[in-house]
GROMACS .gro file of C-alpha atoms in nm:
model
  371
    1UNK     CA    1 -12.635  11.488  -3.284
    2UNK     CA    2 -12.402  11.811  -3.194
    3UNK     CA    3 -12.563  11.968  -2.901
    4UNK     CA    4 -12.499  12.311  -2.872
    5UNK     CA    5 -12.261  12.460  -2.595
    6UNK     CA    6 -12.366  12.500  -2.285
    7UNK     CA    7 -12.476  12.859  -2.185
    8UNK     CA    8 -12.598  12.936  -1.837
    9UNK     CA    9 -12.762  13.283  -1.910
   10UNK     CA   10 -12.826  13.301  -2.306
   11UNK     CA   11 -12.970  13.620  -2.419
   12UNK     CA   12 -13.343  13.492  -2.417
   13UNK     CA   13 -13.300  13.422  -2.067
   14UNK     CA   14 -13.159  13.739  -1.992
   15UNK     CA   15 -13.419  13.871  -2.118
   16UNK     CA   16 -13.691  13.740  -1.948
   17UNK     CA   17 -13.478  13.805  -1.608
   18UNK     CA   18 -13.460  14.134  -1.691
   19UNK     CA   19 -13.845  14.225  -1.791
   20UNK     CA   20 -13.917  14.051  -1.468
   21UNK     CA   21 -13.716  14.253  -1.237
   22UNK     CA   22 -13.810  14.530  -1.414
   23UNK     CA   23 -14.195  14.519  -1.307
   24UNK     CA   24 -14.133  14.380  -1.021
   25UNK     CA   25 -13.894  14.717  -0.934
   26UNK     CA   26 -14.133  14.941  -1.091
   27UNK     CA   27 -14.400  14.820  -0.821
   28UNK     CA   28 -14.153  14.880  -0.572
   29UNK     CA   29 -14.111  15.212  -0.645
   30UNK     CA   30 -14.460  15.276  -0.715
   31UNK     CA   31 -14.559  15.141  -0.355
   32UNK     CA   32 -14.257  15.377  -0.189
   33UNK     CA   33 -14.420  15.705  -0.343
   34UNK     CA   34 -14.722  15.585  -0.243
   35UNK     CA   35 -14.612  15.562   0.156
   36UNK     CA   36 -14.485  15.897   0.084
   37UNK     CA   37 -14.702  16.197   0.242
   38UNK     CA   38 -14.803  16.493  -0.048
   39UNK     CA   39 -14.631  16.800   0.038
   40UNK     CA   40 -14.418  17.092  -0.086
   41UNK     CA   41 -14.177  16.891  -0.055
   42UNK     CA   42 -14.257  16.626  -0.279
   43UNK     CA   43 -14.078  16.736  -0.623
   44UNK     CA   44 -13.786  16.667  -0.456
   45UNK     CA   45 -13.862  16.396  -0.299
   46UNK     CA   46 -13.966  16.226  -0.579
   47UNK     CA   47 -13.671  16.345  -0.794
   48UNK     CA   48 -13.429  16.204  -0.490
   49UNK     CA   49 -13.614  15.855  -0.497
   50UNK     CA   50 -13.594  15.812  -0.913
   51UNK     CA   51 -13.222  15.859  -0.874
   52UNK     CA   52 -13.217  15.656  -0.607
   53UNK     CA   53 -13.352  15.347  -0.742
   54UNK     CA   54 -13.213  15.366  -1.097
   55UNK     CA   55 -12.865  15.343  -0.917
   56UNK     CA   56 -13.015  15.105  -0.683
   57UNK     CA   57 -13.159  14.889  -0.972
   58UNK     CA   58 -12.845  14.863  -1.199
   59UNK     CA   59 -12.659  14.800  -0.900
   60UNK     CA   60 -12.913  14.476  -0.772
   61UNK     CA   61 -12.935  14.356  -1.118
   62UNK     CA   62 -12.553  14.323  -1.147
   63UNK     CA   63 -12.531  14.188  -0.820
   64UNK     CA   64 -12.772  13.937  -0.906
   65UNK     CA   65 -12.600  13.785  -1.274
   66UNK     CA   66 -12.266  13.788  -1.086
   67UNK     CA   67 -12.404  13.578  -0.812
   68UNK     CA   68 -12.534  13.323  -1.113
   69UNK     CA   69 -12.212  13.356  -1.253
   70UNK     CA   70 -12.102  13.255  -0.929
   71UNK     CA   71 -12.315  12.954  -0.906
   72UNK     CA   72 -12.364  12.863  -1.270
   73UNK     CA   73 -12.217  12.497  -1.222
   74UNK     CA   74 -12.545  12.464  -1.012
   75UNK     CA   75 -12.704  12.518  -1.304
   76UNK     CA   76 -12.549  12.300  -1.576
   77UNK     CA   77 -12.778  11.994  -1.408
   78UNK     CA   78 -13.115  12.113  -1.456
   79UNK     CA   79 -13.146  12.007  -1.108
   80UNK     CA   80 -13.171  12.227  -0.752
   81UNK     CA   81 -12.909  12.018  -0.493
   82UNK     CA   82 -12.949  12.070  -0.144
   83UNK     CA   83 -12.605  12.185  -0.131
   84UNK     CA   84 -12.640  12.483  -0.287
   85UNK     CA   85 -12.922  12.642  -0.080
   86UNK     CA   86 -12.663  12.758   0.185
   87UNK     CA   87 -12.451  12.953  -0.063
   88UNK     CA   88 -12.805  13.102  -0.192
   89UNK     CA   89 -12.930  13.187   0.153
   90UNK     CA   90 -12.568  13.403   0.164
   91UNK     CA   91 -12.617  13.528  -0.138
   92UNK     CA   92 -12.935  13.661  -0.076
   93UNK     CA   93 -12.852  13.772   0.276
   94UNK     CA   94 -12.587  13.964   0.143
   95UNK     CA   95 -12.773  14.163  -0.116
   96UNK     CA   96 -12.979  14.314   0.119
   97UNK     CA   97 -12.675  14.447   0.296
   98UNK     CA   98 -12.522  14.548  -0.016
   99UNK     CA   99 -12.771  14.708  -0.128
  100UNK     CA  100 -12.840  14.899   0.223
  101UNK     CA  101 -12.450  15.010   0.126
  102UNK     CA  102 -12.525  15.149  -0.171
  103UNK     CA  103 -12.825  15.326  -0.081
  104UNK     CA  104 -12.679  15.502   0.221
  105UNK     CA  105 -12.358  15.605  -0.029
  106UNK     CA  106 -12.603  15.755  -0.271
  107UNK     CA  107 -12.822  15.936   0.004
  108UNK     CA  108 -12.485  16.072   0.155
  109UNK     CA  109 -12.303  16.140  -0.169
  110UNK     CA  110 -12.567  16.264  -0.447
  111UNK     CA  111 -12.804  16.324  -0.202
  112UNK     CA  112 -12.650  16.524   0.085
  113UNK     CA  113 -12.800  16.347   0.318
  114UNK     CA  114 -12.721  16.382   0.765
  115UNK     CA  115 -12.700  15.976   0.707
  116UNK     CA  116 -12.365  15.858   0.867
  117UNK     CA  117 -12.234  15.501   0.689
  118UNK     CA  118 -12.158  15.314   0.990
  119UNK     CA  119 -12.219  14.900   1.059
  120UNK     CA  120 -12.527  14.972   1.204
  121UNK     CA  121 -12.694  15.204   0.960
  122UNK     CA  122 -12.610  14.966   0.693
  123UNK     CA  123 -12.759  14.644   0.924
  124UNK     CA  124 -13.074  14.851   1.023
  125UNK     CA  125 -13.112  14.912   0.606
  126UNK     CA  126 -13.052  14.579   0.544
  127UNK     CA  127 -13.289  14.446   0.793
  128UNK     CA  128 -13.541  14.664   0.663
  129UNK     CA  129 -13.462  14.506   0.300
  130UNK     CA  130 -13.477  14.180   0.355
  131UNK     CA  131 -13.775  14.042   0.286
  132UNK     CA  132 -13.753  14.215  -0.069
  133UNK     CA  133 -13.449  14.126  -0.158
  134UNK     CA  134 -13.472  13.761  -0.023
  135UNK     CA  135 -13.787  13.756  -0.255
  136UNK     CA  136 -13.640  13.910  -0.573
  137UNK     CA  137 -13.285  13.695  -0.561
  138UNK     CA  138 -13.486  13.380  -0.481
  139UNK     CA  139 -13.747  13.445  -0.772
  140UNK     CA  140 -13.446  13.482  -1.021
  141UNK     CA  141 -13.258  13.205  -0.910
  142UNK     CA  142 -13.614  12.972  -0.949
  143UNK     CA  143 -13.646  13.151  -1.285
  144UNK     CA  144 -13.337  13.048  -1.389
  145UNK     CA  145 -13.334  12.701  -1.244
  146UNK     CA  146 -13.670  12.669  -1.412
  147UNK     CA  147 -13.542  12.741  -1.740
  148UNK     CA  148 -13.249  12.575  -1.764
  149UNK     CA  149 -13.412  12.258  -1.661
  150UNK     CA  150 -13.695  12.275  -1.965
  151UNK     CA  151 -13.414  12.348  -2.156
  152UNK     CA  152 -13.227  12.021  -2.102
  153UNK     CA  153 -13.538  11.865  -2.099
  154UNK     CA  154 -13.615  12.002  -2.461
  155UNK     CA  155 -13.225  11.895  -2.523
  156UNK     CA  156 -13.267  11.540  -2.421
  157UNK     CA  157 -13.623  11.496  -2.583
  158UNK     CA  158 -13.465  11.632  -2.916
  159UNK     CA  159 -13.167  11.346  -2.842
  160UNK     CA  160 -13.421  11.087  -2.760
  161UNK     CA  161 -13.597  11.118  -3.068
  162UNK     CA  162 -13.293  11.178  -3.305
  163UNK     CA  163 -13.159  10.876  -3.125
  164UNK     CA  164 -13.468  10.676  -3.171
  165UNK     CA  165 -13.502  10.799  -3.561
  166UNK     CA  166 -13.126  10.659  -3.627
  167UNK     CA  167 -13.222  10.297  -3.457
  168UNK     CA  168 -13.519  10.278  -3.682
  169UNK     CA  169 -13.314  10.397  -4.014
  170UNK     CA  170 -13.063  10.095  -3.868
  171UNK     CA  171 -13.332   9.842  -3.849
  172UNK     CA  172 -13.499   9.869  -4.175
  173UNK     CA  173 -13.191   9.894  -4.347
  174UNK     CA  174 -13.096   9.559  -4.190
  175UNK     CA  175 -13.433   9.425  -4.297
  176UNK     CA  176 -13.425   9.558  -4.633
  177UNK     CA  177 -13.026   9.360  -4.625
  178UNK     CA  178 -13.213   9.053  -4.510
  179UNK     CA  179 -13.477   9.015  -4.785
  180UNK     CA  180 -13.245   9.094  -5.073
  181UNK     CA  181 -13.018   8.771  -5.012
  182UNK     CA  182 -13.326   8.591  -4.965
  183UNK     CA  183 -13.471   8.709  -5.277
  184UNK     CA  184 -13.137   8.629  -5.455
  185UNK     CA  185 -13.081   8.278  -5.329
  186UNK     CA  186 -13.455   8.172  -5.449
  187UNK     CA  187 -13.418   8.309  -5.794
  188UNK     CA  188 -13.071   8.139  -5.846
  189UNK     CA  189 -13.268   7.825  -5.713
  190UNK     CA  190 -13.521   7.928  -5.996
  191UNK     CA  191 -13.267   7.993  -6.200
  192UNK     CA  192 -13.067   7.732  -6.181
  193UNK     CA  193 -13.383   7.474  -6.243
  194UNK     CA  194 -13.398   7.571  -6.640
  195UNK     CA  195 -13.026   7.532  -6.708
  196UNK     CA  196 -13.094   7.166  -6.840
  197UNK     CA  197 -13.445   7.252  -6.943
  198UNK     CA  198 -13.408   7.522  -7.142
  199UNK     CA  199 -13.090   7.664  -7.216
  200UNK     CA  200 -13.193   8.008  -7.361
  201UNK     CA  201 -13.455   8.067  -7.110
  202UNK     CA  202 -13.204   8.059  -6.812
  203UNK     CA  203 -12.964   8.257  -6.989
  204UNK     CA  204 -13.322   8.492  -7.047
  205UNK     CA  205 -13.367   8.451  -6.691
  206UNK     CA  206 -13.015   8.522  -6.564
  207UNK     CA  207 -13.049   8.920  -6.792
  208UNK     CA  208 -13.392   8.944  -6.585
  209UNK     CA  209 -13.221   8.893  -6.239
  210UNK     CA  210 -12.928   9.119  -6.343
  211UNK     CA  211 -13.174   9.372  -6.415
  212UNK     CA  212 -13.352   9.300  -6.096
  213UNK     CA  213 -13.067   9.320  -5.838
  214UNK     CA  214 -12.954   9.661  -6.039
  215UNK     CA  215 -13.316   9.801  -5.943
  216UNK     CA  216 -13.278   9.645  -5.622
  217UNK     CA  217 -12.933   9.853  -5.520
  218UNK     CA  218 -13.061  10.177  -5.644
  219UNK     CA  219 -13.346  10.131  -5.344
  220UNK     CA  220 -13.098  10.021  -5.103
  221UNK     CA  221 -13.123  10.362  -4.876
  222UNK     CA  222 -13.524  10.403  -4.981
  223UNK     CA  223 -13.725  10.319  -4.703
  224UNK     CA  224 -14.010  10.443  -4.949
  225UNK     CA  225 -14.083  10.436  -5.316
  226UNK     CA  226 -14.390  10.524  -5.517
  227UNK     CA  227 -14.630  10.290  -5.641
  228UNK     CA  228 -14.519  10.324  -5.989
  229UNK     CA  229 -14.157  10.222  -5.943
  230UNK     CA  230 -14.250   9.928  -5.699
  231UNK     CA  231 -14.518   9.787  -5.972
  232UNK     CA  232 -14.228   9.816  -6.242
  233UNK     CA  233 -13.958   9.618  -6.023
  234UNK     CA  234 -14.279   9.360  -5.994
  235UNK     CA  235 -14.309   9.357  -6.371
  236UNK     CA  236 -13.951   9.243  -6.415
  237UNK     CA  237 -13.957   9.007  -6.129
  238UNK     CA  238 -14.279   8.841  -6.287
  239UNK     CA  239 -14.113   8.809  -6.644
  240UNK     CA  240 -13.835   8.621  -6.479
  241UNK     CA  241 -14.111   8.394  -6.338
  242UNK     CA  242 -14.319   8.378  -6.634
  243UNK     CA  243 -13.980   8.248  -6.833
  244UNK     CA  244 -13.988   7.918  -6.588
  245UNK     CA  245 -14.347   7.829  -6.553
  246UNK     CA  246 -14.447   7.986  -6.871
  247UNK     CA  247 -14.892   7.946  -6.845
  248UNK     CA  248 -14.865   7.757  -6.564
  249UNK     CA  249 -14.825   8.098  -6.343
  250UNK     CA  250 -15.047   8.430  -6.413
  251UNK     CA  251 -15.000   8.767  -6.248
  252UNK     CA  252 -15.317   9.008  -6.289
  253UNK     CA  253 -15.297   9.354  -6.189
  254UNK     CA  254 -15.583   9.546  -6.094
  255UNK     CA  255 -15.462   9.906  -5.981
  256UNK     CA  256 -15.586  10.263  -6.055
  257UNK     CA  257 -15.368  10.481  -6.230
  258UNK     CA  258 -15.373  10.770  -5.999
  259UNK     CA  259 -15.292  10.585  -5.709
  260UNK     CA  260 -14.870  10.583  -5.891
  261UNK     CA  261 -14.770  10.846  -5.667
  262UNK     CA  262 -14.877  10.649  -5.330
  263UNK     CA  263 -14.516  10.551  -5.135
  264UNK     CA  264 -14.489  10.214  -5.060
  265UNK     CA  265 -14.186  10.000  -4.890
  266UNK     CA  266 -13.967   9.892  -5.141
  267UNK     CA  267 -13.990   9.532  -5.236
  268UNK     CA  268 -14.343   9.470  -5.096
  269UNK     CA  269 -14.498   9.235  -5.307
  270UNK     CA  270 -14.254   9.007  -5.414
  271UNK     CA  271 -14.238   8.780  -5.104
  272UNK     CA  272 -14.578   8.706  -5.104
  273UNK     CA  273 -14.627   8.652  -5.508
  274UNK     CA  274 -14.296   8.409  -5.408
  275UNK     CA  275 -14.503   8.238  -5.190
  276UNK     CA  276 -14.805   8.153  -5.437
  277UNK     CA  277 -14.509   7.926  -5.665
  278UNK     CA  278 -14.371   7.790  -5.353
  279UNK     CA  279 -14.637   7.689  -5.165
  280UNK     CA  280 -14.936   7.671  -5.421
  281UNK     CA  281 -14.874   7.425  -5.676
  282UNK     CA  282 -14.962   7.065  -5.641
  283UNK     CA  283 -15.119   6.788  -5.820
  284UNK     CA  284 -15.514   6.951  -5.771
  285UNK     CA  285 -15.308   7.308  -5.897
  286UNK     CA  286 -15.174   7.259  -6.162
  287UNK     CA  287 -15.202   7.645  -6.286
  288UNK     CA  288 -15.141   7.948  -6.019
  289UNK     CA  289 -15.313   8.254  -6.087
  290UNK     CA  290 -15.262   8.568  -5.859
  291UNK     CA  291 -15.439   8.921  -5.832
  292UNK     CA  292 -15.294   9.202  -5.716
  293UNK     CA  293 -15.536   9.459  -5.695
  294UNK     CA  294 -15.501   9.769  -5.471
  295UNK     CA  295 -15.749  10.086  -5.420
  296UNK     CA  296 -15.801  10.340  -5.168
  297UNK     CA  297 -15.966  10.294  -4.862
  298UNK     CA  298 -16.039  10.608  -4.667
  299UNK     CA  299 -15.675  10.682  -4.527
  300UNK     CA  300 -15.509  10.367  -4.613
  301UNK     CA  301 -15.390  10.182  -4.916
  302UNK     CA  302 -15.601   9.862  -4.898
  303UNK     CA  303 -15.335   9.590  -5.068
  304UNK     CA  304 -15.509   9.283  -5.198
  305UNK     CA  305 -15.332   8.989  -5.308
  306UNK     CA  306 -15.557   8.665  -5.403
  307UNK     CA  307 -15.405   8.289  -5.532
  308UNK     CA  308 -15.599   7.986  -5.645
  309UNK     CA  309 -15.310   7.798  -5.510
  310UNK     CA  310 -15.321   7.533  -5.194
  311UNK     CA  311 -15.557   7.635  -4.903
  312UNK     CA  312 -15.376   7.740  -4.568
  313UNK     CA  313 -15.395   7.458  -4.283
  314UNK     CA  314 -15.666   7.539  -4.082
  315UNK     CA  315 -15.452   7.635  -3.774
  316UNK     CA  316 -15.256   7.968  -3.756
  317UNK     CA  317 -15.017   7.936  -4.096
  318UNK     CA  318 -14.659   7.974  -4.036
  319UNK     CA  319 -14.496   8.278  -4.205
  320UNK     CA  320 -14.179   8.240  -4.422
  321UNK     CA  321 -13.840   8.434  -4.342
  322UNK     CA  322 -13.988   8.670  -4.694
  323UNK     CA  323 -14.336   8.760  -4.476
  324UNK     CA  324 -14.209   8.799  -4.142
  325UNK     CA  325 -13.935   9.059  -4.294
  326UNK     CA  326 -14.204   9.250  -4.419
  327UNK     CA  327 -14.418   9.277  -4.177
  328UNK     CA  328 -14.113   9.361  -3.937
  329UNK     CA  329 -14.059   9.687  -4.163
  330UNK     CA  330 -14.408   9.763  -4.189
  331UNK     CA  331 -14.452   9.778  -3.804
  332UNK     CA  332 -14.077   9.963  -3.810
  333UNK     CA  333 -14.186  10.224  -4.084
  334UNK     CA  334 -14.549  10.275  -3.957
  335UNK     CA  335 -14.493  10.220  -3.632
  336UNK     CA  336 -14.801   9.975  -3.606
  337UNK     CA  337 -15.001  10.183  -3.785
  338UNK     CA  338 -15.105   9.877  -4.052
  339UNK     CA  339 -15.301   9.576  -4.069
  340UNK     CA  340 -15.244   9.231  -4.184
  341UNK     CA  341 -15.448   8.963  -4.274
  342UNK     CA  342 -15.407   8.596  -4.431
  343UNK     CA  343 -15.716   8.340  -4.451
  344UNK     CA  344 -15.901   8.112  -4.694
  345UNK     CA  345 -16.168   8.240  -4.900
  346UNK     CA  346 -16.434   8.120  -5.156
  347UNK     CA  347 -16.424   8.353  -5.466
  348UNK     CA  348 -16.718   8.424  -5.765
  349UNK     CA  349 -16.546   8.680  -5.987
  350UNK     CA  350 -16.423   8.730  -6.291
  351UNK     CA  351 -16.095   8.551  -6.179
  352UNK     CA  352 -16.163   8.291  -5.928
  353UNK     CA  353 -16.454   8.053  -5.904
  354UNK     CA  354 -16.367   7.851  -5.580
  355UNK     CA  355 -16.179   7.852  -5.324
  356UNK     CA  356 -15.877   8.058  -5.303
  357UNK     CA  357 -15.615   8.206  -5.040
  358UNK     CA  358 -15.622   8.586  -4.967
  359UNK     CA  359 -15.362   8.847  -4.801
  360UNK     CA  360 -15.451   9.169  -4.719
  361UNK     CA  361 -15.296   9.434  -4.562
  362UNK     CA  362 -15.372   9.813  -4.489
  363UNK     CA  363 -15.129  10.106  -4.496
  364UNK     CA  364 -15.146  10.423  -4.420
  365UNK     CA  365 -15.233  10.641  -4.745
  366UNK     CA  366 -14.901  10.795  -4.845
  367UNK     CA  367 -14.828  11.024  -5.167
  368UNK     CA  368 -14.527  11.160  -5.281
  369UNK     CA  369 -14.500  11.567  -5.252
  370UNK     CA  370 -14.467  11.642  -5.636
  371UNK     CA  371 -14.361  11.990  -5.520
   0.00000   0.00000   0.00000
C-alpha cells in the first residue's frame, strides 16, 4: 500500500487551527472591551483596540505555524517526547514577549501612543500576557499533536487491514493450489483404473478431466463463484465418475432454482462427493447413492450432502487432506462465520431407507450483485 507523504499541517488541519484561534481571539477581545469603562472616549478606543488585535492576531498566528514548522519532526511520531517540552516552554515564553513587541510598536507607531519600547515595557507586557499566550500556543500544539496522532493511527489501521486482506488472498490461493493437485492425482488414479477395462471409457474419461482442469484454471483467482457455475463444474466431475462406476454410483440433486446466484467457494463439493467412492463402498454397499440438496436457511446457505455408503467409526472420524482444505478456506473466507457437521444418521425418505452418513455445513447467505 502507497501511503501518502507525510504532511505536518495539511489544509484540514489548518483549518481547524485556525477556526479555533479565531474564537478563542474573538473572546479575548470581547472580554478587553468589556474591562473597558463607557465614555466619550470609547469610539476611539474601540477603533484603537480592533486595529490592535487584527495586527496582533495575524502576527500570533504566524508566530505560532512557524514555531510548528520549527518543531514538525516532533510531530512525524504521533507521539509527545519529553524532550521536546523544553523547546515548547521557549516557544511559548517567547510569544508572549513577542507579542508584548508588537503591541507596544503598534501603540507607538499607528497609535501615537507616550509608550516608550524599552526591555522593561516589553517584559512588564509580556508578563501581563503570559498566561494567554502560554494557553493559546499550548492548546495548538495539543491540537496538533492530537491530530497527527489519529492520523497515523487511521494510517496504520488502514495498513493493518490492507496487510491482513493480502495474507488472506495468499492463503486461499495456496489452498485453492493444494486441492487442485489433489483433485488431479485421484482422477488420474480413477482414470488410470479403466485403461484395461474399458478402453473407450478412459479415453471418455480423460476429455472429461481435460474439460475439468480447463474449468478449474479459469477459477484459479475466484475466491467465489455462483451456485450455478459450481453445480455445472459438479456435473462434469460426476460424468467422469459415472463413466467408471457406471449404476453403481448416483448423484441426486435437490436445489432451488433461484438460489443460482448464491456465491459459493469454488470447488466445494467435490471433496466430499470424492469421499462417498473412496470410503463408502464395500461388500454390504455395493451401490453409492448421494444427495446434494441445498436451501435457504434464514441467513445462511444450509449445504446438505447425504451417502448410503459405510457408517463413520463411532469415535471422532478423521478428515482427508480434500475436507480439511475446505474447511481451512471456509474459516479463511468467512472468517468462522460457518458451521460444519459430519455424523451417522437413519433416513425414511424418498432416497434412503436406513442408515446413512450426513455432512452439513452452513454458510453465510451470499448473492451475486446482478447490478
Amino acid at each position: 500500500m502507497k501511503e501518502k507523504p507525510y504532511q505536518f499541517l495539511d489544509p484540514k488541519l489548518f483549518r481547524v487551527l485556525l477556526v479555533y484561534y479565531l474564537v478563542a481571539y474573538i473572546i479575548d477581545f470581547i472580554g478587553t472591551i468589556l474591562i473597558y469603562n463607557q465614555n466619550d472616549e470609547s469610539t476611539v478606543i474601540l477603533g484603537h483596540l480592533v486595529l490592535q488585535y487584527l495586527i496582533l492576531f495575524v502576527c500570533k498566528l504566524t508566530y505560532i505555524v512557524v514555531s510548528l514548522w520549527l518543531t514538525r519532526n516532533s510531530f512525524k511520531k504521533g507521539t509527545f517526547r519529553l524532550g521536546i517540552i523544553p523547546i515548547h516552554l521557549a516557544l511559548a515564553a517567547l510569544l508572549s514577549f513577542y507579542t508584548a513587541f508588537i503591541g507596544i510598536l503598534v501603540d507607538i507607531e499607528l497609535l501615537s501612543s507616550p509608550t516608550t519600547l524599552t526591555a522593561e515595557s516589553i517584559y512588564i507586557r509580556g508578563l501581563g500576557g503570559l498566561s494567554f499566550n502560554f494557553f493559546m500556543y499550548f492548546s495548538m500544539i495539543a491540537i496538533v499533536y492530537a491530530y497527527n496522532y489519529f492520523q497515523r493511527k487511521k494510517t496504520d489501521d488502514l495498513r493493518t487491514s490492507t496487510l491482513k486482506a493480502e495474507l488472506l488472498d495468499a492463503k486461499i490461493r495456496a489452498l485453492q493450489a493444494q486441492l487442485n493437485p489433489h483433485f488431479l492425482f485421484n482422477s488420474l488414479n480413477d482414470i488410470s483404473s479403466l485403461v484395461d477395462e474399458n478402453t473407450i471409457k478412459a479415453q471418455n474419461a480423460i476429455a472429461d478431466l481435460s474439460q475439468l482442469l480447463r474449468k478449474t484454471l479459469h477459477l484459479k483467482d475466484s475466491k467465489l463463484v455462483t451456485l450455478k457455475d459450481e453445480l455445472l463444474l459438479l456435473d462434469t466431475y460426476a460424468k467422469m465418475e459415472k463413466l467408471r462406476y457406471d449404476d453403481k454410483w448416483e448423484l441426486i440433486k435437490s436445489i432451488p432454482q433461484e438460489l443460482n446466484g448464491c456465491l459459493v467457494p469454488p470447488l466445494l463439493f467435490q471433496p466430499f462427493l470424492e469421499n462417498t467412492i473412496k470410503h463408502g463402498f464395500s461388500e454390504q454397499h455395493q451401490k453409492i447413492r448421494a444427495v446434494l440438496s441445498i436451501q435457504e436457511n434464514n441467513e445462511y446457505l444450509e449445504i446438505m450432502i447425504i451417502n448410503n455408503g459405510i457408517a463413520l467409526p463411532s469415535e471422532s472420524p478423521i478428515l482427508g487432506n480434500g475436507i480439511g482444505n475446505i474447511l481451512e478456506r471456509l474459516d479463511s473466507l468467512f472468517h468462522g462465520d460457518f458451521e460444519f457437521d459430519i455424523g451417522n444418521e437413519h433416513v425414511n425418505n424418498e432416497h434412503f431407507h436406513g442408515p446413512v452418513v450426513r455432512i452439513q455445513i452452513l454458510l453465510p447467505l451470499l448473492k451475486k450483485n446482478m447490478n
